[in-house]
């Protein structure tokens, strides 16, 4: 069996869903588990519902109406009015209405997962109903019946043993009848509460199913021809990589390449399952194959992480930052769920570059200031170049002030700020 994953862009409207069906027609006789994300920007809209509800800043029903109208528009283009998909979608939406009718009693993260996960339930109901309508028999599977997680809402951790047991017990049977479609991004706790695996987590869901079911391969269908040497939204003259090793892929995604969720590679690497990144716009295109094959040479590859903060920590009395201090600092990073993207230490200071998540970073700074002198630089970018060449490096530094630079074999990282080139008036 194979696992396919279709992301938000591939199911963003009725025509896109028809295109997905036409791709799947080519795989009619294969055993396929198909993981689908929420349609288009639905997850962002549902985040607005949660924020309006929890912080009482705006009417959550207004925000929900947008989601509702959007899904009804898509359904009106794909189905007859009498089709029972309308009732199913309505039942799913009513579940959120019940939640937001009352006062918010539970934690933000818990409510977030109960509400935001609805995007994937709506999309999979609609897409699977459409596939059945065009004679591609598809069973809808509730991901919560397979992916068991802990209750760390918004970044739930998978119980691999229980998930494998569920997958093996449930999925192969269903595959006898045709395709199996399930939600990306979603899991469930042993108490039957819904959890989510982190933003952009549908790729990871596909990897979980691939791992648990020993898939022959996994394919993610994207709006790009494959993995490119940089994000085409940020760079011109990018080229497609035909092959990439697991190692290279994990490095790129770890540094922030937005094309695949960083947790995706480990499970498929552990079982040597090849991962294909394919284009839903050009489905016949070769795409990129990620596998154990190591290439001799790679072109320079660039990853840009925007909205970075550089935090410099030093002791007030000019003494060294010692092991004991470092241990204390890392303890604080962990406690505030700070991911360190880059770090550097000198005799008397220690610097870290982190994503600017104000609710975490601000609390960390308050803690740090109790003991240390702290300086914060913001509005920065972290540029990572793998397999760099002098010309690429020079180009990356153009019009930038470099605040921190670090080189390790095959990788250079720069923390930079835009500095417009001064011109004589
Ligand atoms: P999905 O719809 O599956 O969630 P994403 O939108 O998350 O897909 O990922 C695809 C996007 O990733 C592309 O549109 C592209 O802009 C971006 N991207 C960032 N870095 C790269 C890269 N190195 N190669 C290809 N695409 C990239
Ligand atoms: N729908 C979720 C998100 O937008 C998961 C995903 O698309 O991968 O983050
Ligand atoms: Mg994505």
XYZ file of C-alpha atoms and ligand atoms in Angstrom:
462
model
C 0.000 0.000 0.000
C 0.936 3.635 -0.506
C 0.159 6.805 1.409
C -0.783 10.039 -0.368
C -1.173 13.429 1.253
C -3.035 16.348 -0.250
C -2.455 19.709 1.440
C -4.711 22.742 1.790
C -3.775 24.260 -1.589
C -4.653 21.047 -3.461
C -8.245 21.131 -2.146
C -8.733 24.889 -1.975
C -11.954 24.986 -4.058
C -14.298 22.797 -6.119
C -12.043 22.761 -9.200
C -9.052 21.785 -7.071
C -11.040 18.856 -5.608
C -11.991 17.764 -9.134
C -8.292 17.859 -10.003
C -7.476 15.649 -6.988
C -10.099 13.156 -8.201
C -8.537 13.149 -11.667
C -5.102 12.431 -10.145
C -6.541 9.604 -8.026
C -8.263 8.015 -11.065
C -4.784 7.100 -12.263
C -4.260 5.086 -9.063
C -7.678 3.428 -9.068
C -6.348 -0.088 -8.615
C -3.828 0.718 -5.908
C -4.255 0.379 -2.177
C -4.114 4.006 -1.050
C -4.420 5.721 2.294
C -5.147 9.365 1.497
C -4.476 12.048 4.091
C -6.149 15.411 3.487
C -5.659 18.832 5.118
C -8.244 21.520 5.717
C -9.289 23.336 2.542
C -7.322 26.456 1.554
C -6.953 28.843 4.466
C -9.633 27.205 6.664
C -7.234 26.514 9.540
C -6.380 30.222 9.784
C -10.081 31.114 9.747
C -10.818 28.593 12.481
C -7.970 30.074 14.519
C -9.880 33.370 14.266
C -12.977 31.615 15.623
C -10.995 30.362 18.639
C -9.400 33.762 19.303
C -12.736 35.638 19.055
C -14.390 33.098 21.331
C -11.670 32.869 23.949
C -10.645 36.533 24.145
C -14.179 37.837 23.458
C -12.712 40.361 21.019
C -15.147 39.730 18.208
C -18.191 37.600 17.464
C -16.978 34.004 16.943
C -20.164 33.246 14.993
C -19.150 35.860 12.392
C -15.777 34.172 11.929
C -17.466 30.775 11.751
C -19.934 32.019 9.149
C -17.054 32.660 6.785
C -15.913 29.031 7.155
C -19.473 27.800 6.751
C -20.239 29.859 3.635
C -16.989 28.796 2.037
C -17.683 25.060 2.506
C -21.299 25.408 1.341
C -20.122 27.199 -1.811
C -17.737 24.327 -2.576
C -20.446 21.722 -1.895
C -22.964 23.534 -4.095
C -20.497 23.249 -6.958
C -19.789 19.549 -6.375
C -23.103 17.985 -5.269
C -26.868 17.966 -5.828
C -28.927 19.696 -3.176
C -30.391 16.370 -2.036
C -27.010 14.813 -1.359
C -26.567 13.751 2.265
C -23.126 15.387 2.477
C -24.946 18.641 3.334
C -26.366 17.055 6.518
C -23.025 15.571 7.508
C -21.211 18.864 7.094
C -23.983 20.650 8.944
C -23.689 18.206 11.881
C -19.927 18.848 12.033
C -20.425 22.621 12.074
C -23.132 22.378 14.738
C -20.528 20.772 17.021
C -18.525 24.012 16.983
C -21.641 26.123 17.417
C -22.392 24.223 20.611
C -18.887 24.873 21.898
C -18.930 28.623 21.201
C -22.440 29.166 22.515
C -21.221 28.687 26.100
C -18.610 30.564 28.095
C -15.031 29.374 27.504
C -14.380 27.074 30.467
C -11.378 25.073 29.322
C -7.832 26.097 28.398
C -7.086 27.921 25.160
C -5.042 25.035 23.763
C -7.763 22.467 24.489
C -10.451 24.613 22.831
C -8.126 25.321 19.922
C -7.822 21.608 19.130
C -11.562 20.920 19.445
C -12.406 23.805 17.099
C -9.523 23.988 14.624
C -9.528 20.230 13.880
C -12.991 20.688 12.349
C -11.282 22.007 9.184
C -9.899 18.537 8.453
C -13.204 16.825 9.310
C -15.039 19.074 6.837
C -12.500 18.653 4.034
C -12.274 14.863 4.328
C -16.056 14.494 4.436
C -16.437 16.595 1.300
C -13.541 15.113 -0.657
C -14.400 11.495 0.180
C -18.072 12.066 -0.730
C -16.949 13.540 -4.045
C -14.640 10.591 -4.786
C -17.498 8.173 -4.121
C -19.717 10.235 -6.392
C -17.221 9.919 -9.274
C -16.906 6.162 -8.757
C -13.732 6.049 -6.746
C -14.911 4.014 -3.726
C -13.472 5.657 -0.621
C -13.973 4.919 3.069
C -13.821 7.884 5.452
C -11.704 7.052 8.497
C -11.689 9.080 11.713
C -7.972 9.724 12.426
C -8.784 9.795 16.164
C -9.577 6.071 15.962
C -6.002 5.404 14.848
C -3.603 8.123 16.016
C -3.440 7.976 19.796
C -1.668 10.895 21.457
C -1.016 12.363 24.866
C -2.967 15.454 25.905
C -0.385 18.106 25.069
C -2.953 20.097 23.103
C -1.662 21.849 19.963
C 1.487 19.734 19.899
C 0.315 16.294 20.862
C 2.868 13.496 20.999
C 2.088 10.200 19.312
C 1.848 6.904 21.196
C 3.531 4.856 18.492
C 2.791 1.388 19.880
C -0.947 2.023 20.296
C -1.171 3.883 16.983
C 0.542 1.048 15.112
C -1.790 -1.471 16.732
C -4.851 0.567 15.718
C -3.605 1.155 12.182
C -2.807 -2.507 11.576
C -6.145 -3.621 13.040
C -8.281 -1.142 11.091
C -6.766 0.085 7.848
C -5.874 -3.041 5.773
C -9.468 -4.310 6.161
C -10.855 -1.027 4.866
C -8.405 -0.997 1.957
C -10.100 -4.139 0.615
C -13.050 -1.910 -0.305
C -11.159 0.899 -2.036
C -9.314 4.037 -0.951
C -9.181 5.042 2.698
C -9.324 8.778 3.437
C -8.426 10.364 6.745
C -7.668 13.750 8.308
C -4.191 15.192 8.544
C -3.068 17.082 11.663
C -5.539 15.373 14.020
C -5.205 12.791 16.778
C -7.144 11.671 19.821
C -6.415 10.988 23.474
C -7.314 7.832 25.365
C -10.213 9.836 26.866
C -11.538 10.545 23.372
C -10.597 14.208 23.228
C -9.357 15.626 19.962
C -5.739 16.793 19.713
C -3.664 18.370 16.957
C -0.072 17.663 16.017
C 1.141 21.231 15.338
C 0.532 23.618 12.436
C 1.290 22.132 9.031
C 1.140 18.713 10.678
C -0.673 16.840 7.899
C 2.606 15.774 6.285
C 3.483 14.230 9.644
C 0.149 12.366 9.753
C 0.973 10.807 6.388
C 4.371 9.750 7.763
C 2.688 8.197 10.825
C 0.390 6.095 8.641
C 3.310 5.185 6.344
C 5.399 4.048 9.300
C 2.654 2.101 11.056
C 1.500 0.333 7.905
C 4.962 -0.214 6.364
C 3.941 1.682 3.254
C 5.727 0.996 0.005
C 6.043 4.773 -0.519
C 4.580 8.081 0.581
C 3.718 10.970 -1.748
C 2.893 14.541 -0.801
C 1.121 16.515 -3.541
C 2.068 20.194 -3.534
C 1.780 23.340 -5.631
C 5.486 23.152 -6.541
C 7.227 20.719 -8.943
C 9.170 19.142 -6.051
C 11.737 20.299 -3.525
C 13.419 23.386 -4.907
C 16.777 24.924 -3.987
C 14.850 27.671 -2.135
C 11.304 28.883 -1.559
C 10.068 30.127 -4.969
C 8.023 32.795 -3.159
C 11.294 34.360 -1.995
C 13.858 33.557 -4.691
C 14.168 33.669 -8.455
C 16.074 31.075 -10.497
C 15.403 28.195 -8.115
C 15.897 24.676 -9.479
C 14.202 21.399 -8.641
C 16.153 18.680 -6.846
C 15.402 15.309 -8.448
C 16.698 13.376 -5.465
C 17.417 14.272 -1.890
C 18.737 12.103 0.933
C 16.765 11.780 4.178
C 19.694 13.517 5.838
C 19.519 16.545 3.525
C 15.734 16.701 3.847
C 15.817 16.601 7.621
C 18.464 19.346 7.696
C 16.445 21.596 5.339
C 13.197 21.158 7.225
C 14.897 21.541 10.596
C 16.294 24.892 9.485
C 12.784 25.950 8.503
C 12.157 24.972 4.850
C 8.399 25.324 4.700
C 7.785 22.659 2.102
C 7.536 19.678 4.495
C 6.785 19.504 8.204
C 10.076 18.789 10.044
C 8.709 15.781 11.944
C 7.862 13.969 8.692
C 11.261 12.571 7.780
C 12.199 10.547 10.872
C 9.400 7.929 10.718
C 9.851 7.284 7.010
C 13.650 7.194 7.325
C 13.370 4.682 10.158
C 11.520 2.299 7.840
C 13.391 3.285 4.630
C 10.166 4.385 2.957
C 10.778 6.644 -0.059
C 8.984 10.002 0.038
C 7.936 11.631 -3.225
C 7.180 15.339 -3.381
C 4.935 15.740 -6.423
C 3.031 18.521 -8.129
C -0.759 18.420 -8.216
C -0.533 20.994 -11.016
C 1.687 18.733 -13.141
C 0.967 15.248 -11.774
C 2.968 13.508 -14.492
C 6.111 15.435 -13.465
C 8.821 13.407 -11.735
C 8.892 15.457 -8.549
C 11.581 14.865 -5.937
C 12.401 11.510 -4.401
C 13.643 11.601 -0.813
C 15.372 8.360 0.114
C 18.514 6.847 1.621
C 20.470 7.502 -1.577
C 23.211 10.032 -0.835
C 24.153 12.342 -3.690
C 27.773 13.284 -4.292
C 26.984 16.911 -4.964
C 24.160 19.265 -4.164
C 23.699 22.795 -5.451
C 23.494 25.552 -2.817
C 20.160 25.337 -0.991
C 18.764 28.261 0.947
C 16.270 28.366 3.795
C 15.020 31.660 5.200
C 13.312 31.914 8.583
C 11.702 35.303 9.022
C 10.724 37.104 12.204
C 13.657 36.034 14.323
C 14.859 37.433 17.633
C 18.436 37.384 18.842
C 18.802 37.315 22.617
C 22.197 38.115 24.143
C 22.679 37.048 27.733
C 25.639 38.004 29.938
C 26.397 38.149 33.638
C 26.166 41.545 35.244
C 29.650 41.441 36.773
C 31.551 40.702 33.548
C 32.309 37.145 34.664
C 32.244 34.146 32.343
C 29.027 32.418 31.314
C 29.898 29.022 32.722
C 28.498 25.505 32.450
C 26.302 26.050 35.452
C 24.769 29.153 33.852
C 24.302 27.352 30.553
C 22.510 24.532 32.261
C 20.219 27.036 33.962
C 19.603 28.851 30.673
C 18.645 25.673 28.840
C 16.339 24.763 31.655
C 14.547 28.082 31.109
C 14.367 27.579 27.322
C 12.730 24.222 27.859
C 10.308 25.557 30.456
C 9.188 28.321 28.046
C 9.048 25.998 25.024
C 11.695 27.980 23.160
C 13.307 26.300 20.181
C 16.859 27.509 19.741
C 17.533 27.985 16.031
C 21.140 29.042 16.478
C 23.420 29.695 19.435
C 26.849 31.135 20.004
C 28.895 31.812 23.088
C 31.859 34.037 23.812
C 33.786 34.585 27.038
C 31.153 36.696 28.704
C 28.010 36.326 26.663
C 25.723 33.721 25.234
C 23.434 34.442 22.265
C 20.479 32.552 20.882
C 18.369 33.100 17.791
C 14.741 32.036 18.198
C 11.375 32.421 16.456
C 9.536 35.508 17.617
C 6.600 33.963 19.473
C 5.855 36.931 21.772
C 3.828 35.002 24.368
C 6.832 32.715 24.949
C 9.770 35.053 24.321
C 8.458 37.867 26.537
C 8.008 35.523 29.481
C 11.495 34.104 28.948
C 13.002 37.598 28.932
C 11.332 38.447 32.241
C 12.870 35.331 33.779
C 16.317 35.943 32.285
C 16.413 39.547 33.456
C 16.152 38.403 37.061
C 19.702 37.007 36.860
C 21.365 38.321 33.741
C 21.934 41.341 31.587
C 19.816 40.776 28.502
C 19.806 42.496 25.115
C 17.222 41.692 22.474
C 17.459 42.394 18.736
C 14.334 41.793 16.708
C 13.061 42.004 13.124
C 15.792 39.671 11.977
C 16.064 36.867 9.466
C 17.937 33.613 9.836
C 19.394 32.511 6.508
C 20.757 28.983 6.256
C 22.742 27.952 3.203
C 23.625 24.318 2.683
C 26.450 23.511 0.277
C 27.278 27.177 -0.011
C 29.438 28.757 -2.655
C 31.165 32.130 -2.241
C 28.860 33.783 -4.792
C 25.695 32.610 -2.993
C 27.032 33.840 0.307
C 27.913 37.217 -1.141
C 24.451 37.524 -2.663
C 22.778 36.682 0.659
C 24.728 39.402 2.426
C 23.796 42.112 -0.085
C 22.057 45.019 1.676
C 22.131 43.142 4.981
C 23.837 43.734 8.261
C 25.139 40.418 9.614
C 24.648 40.176 13.382
C 25.825 36.627 13.750
C 27.464 34.138 11.419
C 28.226 30.499 11.998
C 29.904 27.959 9.748
C 29.931 24.222 10.111
C 30.884 21.811 7.328
C 28.411 22.169 4.435
C 26.282 24.753 6.286
C 26.521 28.464 6.913
C 23.995 30.410 8.952
C 23.546 34.155 9.063
C 21.364 36.218 11.334
C 20.744 39.397 9.371
C 18.873 42.666 9.376
C 17.908 44.639 6.270
C 20.078 47.683 5.772
C 19.008 49.726 2.801
C 21.946 50.829 0.708
C 22.606 54.524 1.353
C 22.621 56.709 -1.715
C 24.141 60.168 -1.947
C 21.409 62.769 -2.458
P 0.663 21.924 1.677
O -0.427 22.462 0.808
O 0.941 20.490 1.424
O 0.490 22.248 3.130
P 2.721 23.873 1.801
O 2.065 25.125 1.322
O 2.912 23.693 3.248
O 1.973 22.639 1.184
O 4.143 23.707 1.092
C 4.326 24.090 -0.231
C 4.972 25.456 -0.287
O 6.253 25.389 0.323
C 5.253 25.964 -1.668
O 4.161 26.665 -2.202
C 6.490 26.833 -1.505
O 6.188 28.200 -1.556
C 6.991 26.513 -0.127
N 8.428 26.180 -0.081
C 9.298 26.650 0.838
N 10.525 26.179 0.618
C 10.446 25.377 -0.466
C 11.384 24.588 -1.175
N 12.675 24.520 -0.830
N 10.950 23.876 -2.254
C 9.668 23.912 -2.619
N 8.717 24.647 -1.992
C 9.090 25.378 -0.926
N -4.536 22.342 8.300
C -3.376 22.362 9.159
C -2.619 23.662 8.980
O -2.970 24.459 8.122
C -2.487 21.184 8.924
C -1.837 21.131 7.548
O -2.368 21.721 6.605
O -0.817 20.472 7.406
O -1.701 23.886 9.724
Mg 1.766 22.487 4.667
